[in-house]
Amino acid sequence: MNVSVLAGMVSTGLFAVSYLPMLLKALHTRNLDSYSLGYLALSNVANAVHSVYVFSLPLGPIWLLHCFYVVASALLLIWYLRFRSGPAGHPAPQQAQRS
């Protein structure tokens, strides 16, 4: 196996694994307050544009990594929109607790 192909496969795996804790935390806590709608939307648009370039390349590890990024950024955007509790992503005010 070519060294550059092996390096590409290893780096692809490492990049993907490095994203998993962030995705799992976002799914588990449903707290995406550290993200903005603008950032998530722009990331998805950038991934769509970058797809034109990536998919013009020969099949390889870059395809897998890019597909992972596309799915991860789409999930974050979907979760952001789904889990927000108030208008425009602001948390709903907490109600006073009765003793």
Coordinates of C-alpha atoms in Angstrom, one line a residue:
M1 CA 0.0 0.0 0.0
N2 CA 1.2 3.5 -0.9
V3 CA 2.4 5.5 2.1
S4 CA 0.4 8.6 1.1
V5 CA -2.8 6.5 0.8
L6 CA -2.1 4.9 4.3
A7 CA -1.5 8.4 5.8
G8 CA -4.7 9.6 4.2
M9 CA -6.7 6.7 5.7
V10 CA -5.2 7.2 9.1
S11 CA -5.8 11.0 9.1
T12 CA -9.3 10.5 7.9
G13 CA -10.0 8.2 10.7
L14 CA -8.5 10.5 13.3
F15 CA -10.4 13.5 12.0
A16 CA -13.7 11.6 12.1
V17 CA -13.0 10.2 15.6
S18 CA -12.1 13.7 16.9
Y19 CA -15.6 14.9 15.9
L20 CA -17.5 12.1 17.6
P21 CA -17.3 13.5 21.2
M22 CA -18.7 16.8 20.0
L23 CA -21.6 15.1 18.1
L24 CA -22.3 12.7 21.0
K25 CA -22.3 15.6 23.5
A26 CA -24.7 17.7 21.4
L27 CA -27.0 14.7 20.9
H28 CA -26.9 13.7 24.6
T29 CA -27.3 17.2 26.2
R30 CA -29.3 18.8 23.3
N31 CA -27.3 22.0 24.2
L32 CA -26.0 23.7 21.1
D33 CA -25.8 27.1 22.6
S34 CA -22.1 27.4 21.7
Y35 CA -23.1 27.4 18.0
S36 CA -24.8 30.1 16.0
L37 CA -27.4 29.5 13.3
G38 CA -25.2 31.6 10.9
Y39 CA -22.1 29.4 11.6
L40 CA -24.1 26.1 11.1
A41 CA -25.9 27.4 8.0
L42 CA -22.6 28.7 6.4
S43 CA -20.8 25.4 7.2
N44 CA -23.5 23.5 5.3
V45 CA -23.3 25.8 2.3
A46 CA -19.5 25.6 2.3
N47 CA -19.7 21.8 2.4
A48 CA -22.1 21.8 -0.5
V49 CA -19.8 24.0 -2.6
H50 CA -16.7 22.0 -1.5
S51 CA -18.5 18.8 -2.6
V52 CA -18.1 19.9 -6.3
Y53 CA -14.3 19.9 -5.8
V54 CA -14.1 16.7 -3.7
F55 CA -16.3 14.6 -5.9
S56 CA -14.2 15.6 -8.9
L57 CA -11.3 13.9 -7.3
P58 CA -10.6 10.1 -7.7
L59 CA -12.3 8.0 -5.0
G60 CA -10.2 7.9 -1.9
P61 CA -10.1 8.8 1.8
I62 CA -10.9 12.5 1.1
W63 CA -14.3 11.4 -0.1
L64 CA -15.0 9.6 3.2
L65 CA -13.8 12.5 5.3
H66 CA -15.8 15.0 3.3
C67 CA -18.9 12.8 3.5
F68 CA -18.4 12.6 7.3
Y69 CA -18.1 16.4 7.5
V70 CA -21.3 16.8 5.4
V71 CA -23.3 14.5 7.6
A72 CA -21.8 16.0 10.9
S73 CA -22.5 19.6 10.0
A74 CA -26.0 18.7 8.7
L75 CA -26.8 16.9 11.9
L76 CA -25.6 19.8 14.0
L77 CA -27.8 22.2 12.0
I78 CA -30.8 19.9 12.3
W79 CA -30.3 19.4 16.0
Y80 CA -29.8 23.1 16.5
L81 CA -33.1 23.8 14.9
R82 CA -34.9 20.9 16.6
F83 CA -33.6 21.4 20.1
R84 CA -33.8 25.1 20.5
S85 CA -36.6 25.9 23.0
G86 CA -37.4 29.5 22.3
P87 CA -37.8 31.9 19.4
A88 CA -34.7 32.4 17.3
G89 CA -32.8 29.8 19.3
H90 CA -33.1 31.6 22.6
P91 CA -34.0 29.4 25.6
A92 CA -37.5 29.7 26.9
P93 CA -37.7 31.5 30.2
Q94 CA -37.9 29.2 33.2
Q95 CA -41.1 29.2 35.2
A96 CA -40.9 29.8 38.9
Q97 CA -41.0 26.7 40.9
R98 CA -43.7 26.3 43.7
S99 CA -42.6 24.9 47.0

